[in-house]
PDB file of C-alpha atoms in Angstrom:
ATOM      1  CA  ALA H   1      -0.031   0.385   0.146  1.00 63.00           C
ATOM      2  CA  ASP H   2       3.110   2.310   0.539  1.00 77.00           C
ATOM      3  CA  ILE H   3       4.446   1.651  -3.140  1.00 82.00           C
ATOM      4  CA  LEU H   4       1.237   2.321  -4.177  1.00 82.00           C
ATOM      5  CA  LYS H   5       0.376   5.968  -2.182  1.00 81.00           C
ATOM      6  CA  GLY H   6       4.245   6.937  -3.471  1.00 81.00           C
ATOM      7  CA  LEU H   7       2.733   6.322  -7.277  1.00 81.00           C
ATOM      8  CA  VAL H   8      -0.015   8.228  -6.423  1.00 81.00           C
ATOM      9  CA  SER H   9       1.674  11.533  -4.994  1.00 80.00           C
ATOM     10  CA  ARG H  10       4.298  11.474  -7.903  1.00 77.00           C
ATOM     11  CA  GLY H  11       1.175  11.469 -10.049  1.00 76.00           C
ATOM     12  CA  LEU H  12       1.928   7.565 -12.162  1.00 78.00           C
ATOM     13  CA  ILE H  13      -1.325   6.635 -10.557  1.00 82.00           C
ATOM     14  CA  SER H  14      -4.813   7.699  -9.414  1.00 82.00           C
ATOM     15  CA  SER H  15      -6.728   6.537  -6.631  1.00 84.00           C
ATOM     16  CA  THR H  16     -10.150   7.040  -5.104  1.00 85.00           C
ATOM     17  CA  LYS H  17     -12.028   5.715  -1.875  1.00 84.00           C
ATOM     18  CA  ASN H  18     -14.874   3.489  -2.477  1.00 83.00           C
ATOM     19  CA  LYS H  19     -16.734   2.705   1.301  1.00 82.00           C
ATOM     20  CA  SER H  20     -13.619   1.397   3.011  1.00 83.00           C
ATOM     21  CA  LYS H  21     -11.499   0.676  -0.093  1.00 86.00           C
ATOM     22  CA  THR H  22      -9.257   2.616  -1.826  1.00 84.00           C
ATOM     23  CA  LEU H  23      -9.209   1.703  -5.346  1.00 83.00           C
ATOM     24  CA  PHE H  24      -6.366   2.373  -7.751  1.00 82.00           C
ATOM     25  CA  ASN H  25      -6.191   3.045 -11.477  1.00 83.00           C
ATOM     26  CA  ALA H  26      -3.538   3.263 -14.106  1.00 82.00           C
ATOM     27  CA  LEU H  27      -2.831   6.196 -15.703  1.00 81.00           C
ATOM     28  CA  SER H  28      -3.052   6.606 -19.718  1.00 82.00           C
ATOM     29  CA  PRO H  29       1.088   5.277 -20.864  1.00 82.00           C
ATOM     30  CA  VAL H  30       0.661   9.318 -22.516  1.00 85.00           C
ATOM     31  CA  LEU H  31       0.435  10.856 -18.831  1.00 82.00           C
ATOM     32  CA  ILE H  32       2.958   9.158 -17.629  1.00 81.00           C
ATOM     33  CA  GLU H  33       5.079   9.642 -20.401  1.00 85.00           C
ATOM     34  CA  GLU H  34       4.551  13.525 -20.015  1.00 84.00           C
ATOM     35  CA  HIS H  35       4.799  13.238 -16.365  1.00 80.00           C
ATOM     36  CA  ILE H  36       8.410  12.366 -16.996  1.00 84.00           C
ATOM     37  CA  THR H  37       9.142  14.324 -19.792  1.00 88.00           C
ATOM     38  CA  ASN H  38       8.108  16.900 -17.439  1.00 85.00           C
ATOM     39  CA  GLN H  39      10.789  15.894 -14.610  1.00 84.00           C
ATOM     40  CA  LEU H  40      13.446  15.430 -17.189  1.00 87.00           C
ATOM     41  CA  SER H  41      12.814  18.780 -18.253  1.00 88.00           C
ATOM     42  CA  SER H  42      12.999  20.270 -14.683  1.00 86.00           C
ATOM     43  CA  VAL H  43      16.527  18.396 -14.296  1.00 86.00           C
ATOM     44  CA  LYS H  44      17.928  19.694 -17.161  1.00 87.00           C
ATOM     45  CA  LYS H  45      16.900  23.193 -15.844  1.00 87.00           C
ATOM     46  CA  LEU H  46      19.324  22.412 -13.071  1.00 84.00           C
ATOM     47  CA  MET H  47      22.101  20.959 -14.519  1.00 83.00           C
ATOM     48  CA  PRO H  48      23.904  24.239 -14.851  1.00 81.00           C
ATOM     49  CA  GLU H  49      23.630  24.889 -11.201  1.00 80.00           C
ATOM     50  CA  LEU H  50      24.298  21.446 -10.351  1.00 77.00           C
ATOM     51  CA  HIS H  51      27.455  21.380 -12.682  1.00 72.00           C
ATOM     52  CA  ALA H  52      28.529  24.772 -10.546  1.00 73.00           C
ATOM     53  CA  MET H  53      27.965  23.214  -6.937  1.00 69.00           C
ATOM     54  CA  PHE H  54      29.884  19.950  -8.512  1.00 66.00           C
ATOM     55  CA  ASN H  55      32.726  22.107  -9.934  1.00 65.00           C
ATOM     56  CA  ALA H  56      32.827  24.647  -7.209  1.00 64.00           C
ATOM     57  CA  VAL H  57      36.310  24.974  -5.450  1.00 57.00           C
ATOM     58  CA  SER H  58      36.791  23.199  -2.301  1.00 59.00           C
ATOM     59  CA  SER H  59      39.533  22.445  -0.100  1.00 71.00           C
ATOM     60  CA  LYS H  60      38.178  19.108   0.773  1.00 81.00           C
ATOM     61  CA  PRO H  61      38.791  16.107  -1.730  1.00 87.00           C
ATOM     62  CA  ASN H  62      35.702  14.251  -3.815  1.00 90.00           C
ATOM     63  CA  ILE H  63      36.296  10.303  -2.698  1.00 92.00           C
ATOM     64  CA  ARG H  64      34.290   7.931  -4.452  1.00 94.00           C
ATOM     65  CA  PHE H  65      34.795   4.187  -3.318  1.00 94.00           C
ATOM     66  CA  TYR H  66      33.364   1.561  -5.213  1.00 93.00           C
ATOM     67  CA  GLU H  67      33.394  -2.109  -3.821  1.00 89.00           C
ATOM     68  CA  ASP H  68      32.085  -4.152  -7.566  1.00 83.00           C
ATOM     69  CA  LYS H  69      32.783  -4.366 -11.130  1.00 82.00           C
ATOM     70  CA  ALA H  70      30.111  -2.078 -11.932  1.00 85.00           C
ATOM     71  CA  GLY H  71      32.140   0.353 -10.156  1.00 87.00           C
ATOM     72  CA  ILE H  72      35.156  -0.455 -12.627  1.00 88.00           C
ATOM     73  CA  GLU H  73      32.808   0.390 -15.395  1.00 88.00           C
ATOM     74  CA  VAL H  74      32.033   3.840 -13.495  1.00 90.00           C
ATOM     75  CA  ALA H  75      35.667   4.995 -13.245  1.00 91.00           C
ATOM     76  CA  LEU H  76      36.665   3.626 -16.963  1.00 91.00           C
ATOM     77  CA  ASN H  77      33.732   5.587 -18.572  1.00 91.00           C
ATOM     78  CA  GLU H  78      34.740   8.639 -16.845  1.00 93.00           C
ATOM     79  CA  ILE H  79      38.077   8.434 -17.843  1.00 93.00           C
ATOM     80  CA  TYR H  80      37.169   7.610 -21.219  1.00 92.00           C
ATOM     81  CA  LYS H  81      35.009  10.452 -20.935  1.00 93.00           C
ATOM     82  CA  GLU H  82      37.558  13.013 -19.791  1.00 95.00           C
ATOM     83  CA  ALA H  83      40.683  12.042 -20.511  1.00 95.00           C
ATOM     84  CA  LYS H  84      43.065  14.082 -22.575  1.00 94.00           C
ATOM     85  CA  ASN H  85      45.574  12.155 -21.919  1.00 93.00           C
ATOM     86  CA  LEU H  86      46.323   9.756 -19.005  1.00 95.00           C
ATOM     87  CA  ILE H  87      49.366   8.721 -16.831  1.00 95.00           C
ATOM     88  CA  PHE H  88      49.395   4.960 -15.791  1.00 93.00           C
ATOM     89  CA  MET H  89      50.928   3.162 -12.803  1.00 93.00           C
ATOM     90  CA  GLY H  90      51.360  -0.026 -11.150  1.00 91.00           C
ATOM     91  CA  ASN H  91      50.724  -3.950 -12.079  1.00 91.00           C
ATOM     92  CA  VAL H  92      49.551  -4.247 -15.791  1.00 90.00           C
ATOM     93  CA  ASP H  93      49.473  -8.060 -15.470  1.00 90.00           C
ATOM     94  CA  ALA H  94      47.786  -8.371 -12.439  1.00 90.00           C
ATOM     95  CA  ALA H  95      44.951  -5.591 -13.845  1.00 90.00           C
ATOM     96  CA  ILE H  96      44.718  -7.966 -16.898  1.00 89.00           C
ATOM     97  CA  GLU H  97      44.862 -10.944 -15.058  1.00 89.00           C
ATOM     98  CA  ALA H  98      41.945  -9.543 -12.491  1.00 88.00           C
ATOM     99  CA  PHE H  99      39.725  -7.490 -15.200  1.00 86.00           C
ATOM    100  CA  PRO H 100      39.970  -9.872 -18.495  1.00 87.00           C
ATOM    101  CA  GLU H 101      36.402  -8.035 -19.922  1.00 85.00           C
ATOM    102  CA  TYR H 102      37.849  -4.691 -19.130  1.00 84.00           C
ATOM    103  CA  PHE H 103      41.277  -3.695 -19.825  1.00 78.00           C
ATOM    104  CA  PRO H 104      42.019  -5.171 -23.322  1.00 74.00           C
ATOM    105  CA  LYS H 105      38.815  -3.281 -24.788  1.00 82.00           C
ATOM    106  CA  GLY H 106      39.406  -0.317 -22.522  1.00 83.00           C
ATOM    107  CA  THR H 107      42.798   0.173 -23.993  1.00 85.00           C
ATOM    108  CA  GLN H 108      41.618  -0.381 -27.483  1.00 87.00           C
ATOM    109  CA  LYS H 109      38.668   2.345 -26.993  1.00 89.00           C
ATOM    110  CA  ARG H 110      41.434   4.409 -25.432  1.00 90.00           C
ATOM    111  CA  ILE H 111      43.273   4.063 -28.963  1.00 90.00           C
ATOM    112  CA  GLU H 112      40.128   5.400 -30.383  1.00 91.00           C
ATOM    113  CA  LYS H 113      39.943   8.166 -28.976  1.00 91.00           C
ATOM    114  CA  LYS H 114      43.231   8.725 -29.110  1.00 92.00           C
ATOM    115  CA  ILE H 115      44.203   9.425 -25.774  1.00 93.00           C
ATOM    116  CA  PRO H 116      47.972   9.135 -25.064  1.00 95.00           C
ATOM    117  CA  THR H 117      49.160   7.672 -22.155  1.00 93.00           C
ATOM    118  CA  ARG H 118      52.315   7.275 -20.318  1.00 94.00           C
ATOM    119  CA  GLY H 119      53.633   5.673 -17.160  1.00 92.00           C
ATOM    120  CA  PHE H 120      55.091   2.336 -15.251  1.00 91.00           C
ATOM    121  CA  THR H 121      53.986  -1.237 -15.374  1.00 91.00           C
ATOM    122  CA  ILE H 122      55.971  -4.133 -13.121  1.00 90.00           C
ATOM    123  CA  ASP H 123      57.989  -6.401 -15.482  1.00 90.00           C
ATOM    124  CA  GLY H 124      55.572  -9.354 -16.563  1.00 89.00           C
ATOM    125  CA  PRO H 125      54.136 -10.682 -19.831  1.00 91.00           C
ATOM    126  CA  TYR H 126      51.516  -8.086 -20.208  1.00 89.00           C
ATOM    127  CA  GLY H 127      54.369  -5.194 -19.561  1.00 89.00           C
ATOM    128  CA  ARG H 128      56.277  -6.650 -21.931  1.00 90.00           C
ATOM    129  CA  GLU H 129      53.804  -6.729 -24.496  1.00 89.00           C
ATOM    130  CA  PHE H 130      52.740  -3.131 -23.474  1.00 85.00           C
ATOM    131  CA  VAL H 131      55.931  -1.623 -24.265  1.00 89.00           C
ATOM    132  CA  ALA H 132      56.478  -3.427 -27.566  1.00 92.00           C
ATOM    133  CA  LYS H 133      52.927  -2.244 -28.547  1.00 90.00           C
ATOM    134  CA  ASP H 134      53.326   1.501 -27.679  1.00 90.00           C
ATOM    135  CA  PRO H 135      54.049   2.733 -30.749  1.00 90.00           C
ATOM    136  CA  VAL H 136      50.658   1.872 -32.264  1.00 89.00           C
ATOM    137  CA  ALA H 137      48.888   2.000 -28.950  1.00 90.00           C
ATOM    138  CA  TYR H 138      49.794   5.965 -28.156  1.00 90.00           C
ATOM    139  CA  ARG H 139      51.509   4.529 -25.270  1.00 93.00           C
ATOM    140  CA  LYS H 140      55.167   5.241 -23.156  1.00 93.00           C
ATOM    141  CA  THR H 141      55.809   2.707 -20.852  1.00 90.00           C
ATOM    142  CA  LYS H 142      58.322   2.385 -18.612  1.00 91.00           C
ATOM    143  CA  ILE H 143      58.940  -1.357 -16.641  1.00 91.00           C
ATOM    144  CA  ILE H 144      60.482  -1.788 -13.225  1.00 87.00           C
ATOM    145  CA  THR H 145      62.966  -4.368 -12.823  1.00 81.00           C
ATOM    146  CA  PRO H 146      63.294  -6.055 -10.732  1.00 73.00           C
ATOM    147  CA  PRO H 147      59.408  -6.699 -10.225  1.00 70.00           C
ATOM    148  CA  ILE H 148      58.511  -5.037  -6.870  1.00 82.00           C
ATOM    149  CA  PRO H 149      55.110  -6.757  -4.858  1.00 86.00           C
ATOM    150  CA  ILE H 150      52.486  -4.229  -6.822  1.00 88.00           C
ATOM    151  CA  THR H 151      49.212  -5.693  -7.387  1.00 89.00           C
ATOM    152  CA  SER H 152      47.156  -2.568  -8.015  1.00 91.00           C
ATOM    153  CA  VAL H 153      46.880  -0.153 -11.416  1.00 92.00           C
ATOM    154  CA  GLY H 154      45.651   3.400 -11.096  1.00 94.00           C
ATOM    155  CA  TRP H 155      45.241   6.195 -13.561  1.00 94.00           C
ATOM    156  CA  ILE H 156      45.678   9.955 -13.282  1.00 96.00           C
ATOM    157  CA  TRP H 157      43.802  12.379 -15.458  1.00 96.00           C
ATOM    158  CA  ASN H 158      42.528  15.847 -15.100  1.00 94.00           C
ATOM    159  CA  ASP H 159      42.115  16.667 -11.173  1.00 93.00           C
ATOM    160  CA  LYS H 160      41.500  12.808 -10.731  1.00 96.00           C
ATOM    161  CA  LEU H 161      43.224   9.840  -9.457  1.00 95.00           C
ATOM    162  CA  ALA H 162      41.484   6.563  -9.805  1.00 95.00           C
ATOM    163  CA  LEU H 163      43.266   3.398  -8.318  1.00 94.00           C
ATOM    164  CA  PHE H 164      42.153  -0.449  -8.478  1.00 93.00           C
ATOM    165  CA  ASN H 165      42.512  -3.242  -6.253  1.00 92.00           C
ATOM    166  CA  THR H 166      43.080  -6.560  -8.170  1.00 89.00           C
ATOM    167  CA  VAL H 167      43.162  -8.427  -4.791  1.00 89.00           C
ATOM    168  CA  GLY H 168      40.541  -9.908  -2.912  1.00 87.00           C
ATOM    169  CA  THR H 169      37.403  -7.553  -3.043  1.00 86.00           C
ATOM    170  CA  ILE H 170      37.195  -5.549  -6.171  1.00 84.00           C
ATOM    171  CA  SER H 171      37.460  -2.151  -5.644  1.00 91.00           C
ATOM    172  CA  VAL H 172      38.097   1.332  -7.099  1.00 94.00           C
ATOM    173  CA  LEU H 173      39.033   4.295  -5.159  1.00 94.00           C
ATOM    174  CA  VAL H 174      38.592   7.735  -7.397  1.00 95.00           C
ATOM    175  CA  ILE H 175      39.872  10.919  -5.754  1.00 94.00           C
ATOM    176  CA  GLU H 176      38.972  14.111  -7.287  1.00 93.00           C
ATOM    177  CA  HIS H 177      41.262  17.132  -5.948  1.00 91.00           C
ATOM    178  CA  ARG H 178      43.866  19.535  -7.424  1.00 89.00           C
ATOM    179  CA  GLU H 179      46.231  19.397  -4.897  1.00 90.00           C
ATOM    180  CA  ILE H 180      46.168  15.735  -4.240  1.00 91.00           C
ATOM    181  CA  VAL H 181      46.688  15.289  -7.767  1.00 92.00           C
ATOM    182  CA  THR H 182      49.227  17.318  -9.130  1.00 91.00           C
ATOM    183  CA  LEU H 183      51.532  15.834  -5.787  1.00 91.00           C
ATOM    184  CA  ILE H 184      50.993  11.903  -7.577  1.00 91.00           C
ATOM    185  CA  ARG H 185      51.688  13.729 -11.115  1.00 90.00           C
ATOM    186  CA  ALA H 186      54.590  15.563 -10.062  1.00 91.00           C
ATOM    187  CA  MET H 187      56.380  12.007  -9.573  1.00 87.00           C
ATOM    188  CA  PHE H 188      56.587  11.392 -13.373  1.00 85.00           C
ATOM    189  CA  GLU H 189      57.612  14.775 -14.470  1.00 81.00           C
TER     190      GLU H 189
END
């Protein structure tokens, strides 16, 4: 009954009282579509203000943490949508082994968008393959030898840093903060 009352309050169904019963009636799909279109229009009018609030300079970093594969997709889509260039770091072999459905496709998507990248990886079969394919992949890769026990991988773009955990629980940490990311980026200059 609470769900139905919620739909009534949103204008998606109607209700009438009949003695001791409340009867619920579906609205015409045309009216529902019109209602949703009006709501979407209202949201679109608010977007400039929402973007301004989201992009406002703040001393606090924007930190997001995802604990599933959907989080990987969110972070990667954000990278491919926003990045003009990328810096990567970590264990490419571990990333490809942990997320085979994302990283070969992701590299191809980055190449299609012509987003250049540079960084380092731990020595391994995929790392060496990365170096071999650098010229055609808009990429410069350095291999760290001897290998050190790094199992994660990260990317830096704009004022953002995304760290992907490849061991145990799948997780992604995204930090958005100009000063923090500038510090990390300086290590690659």
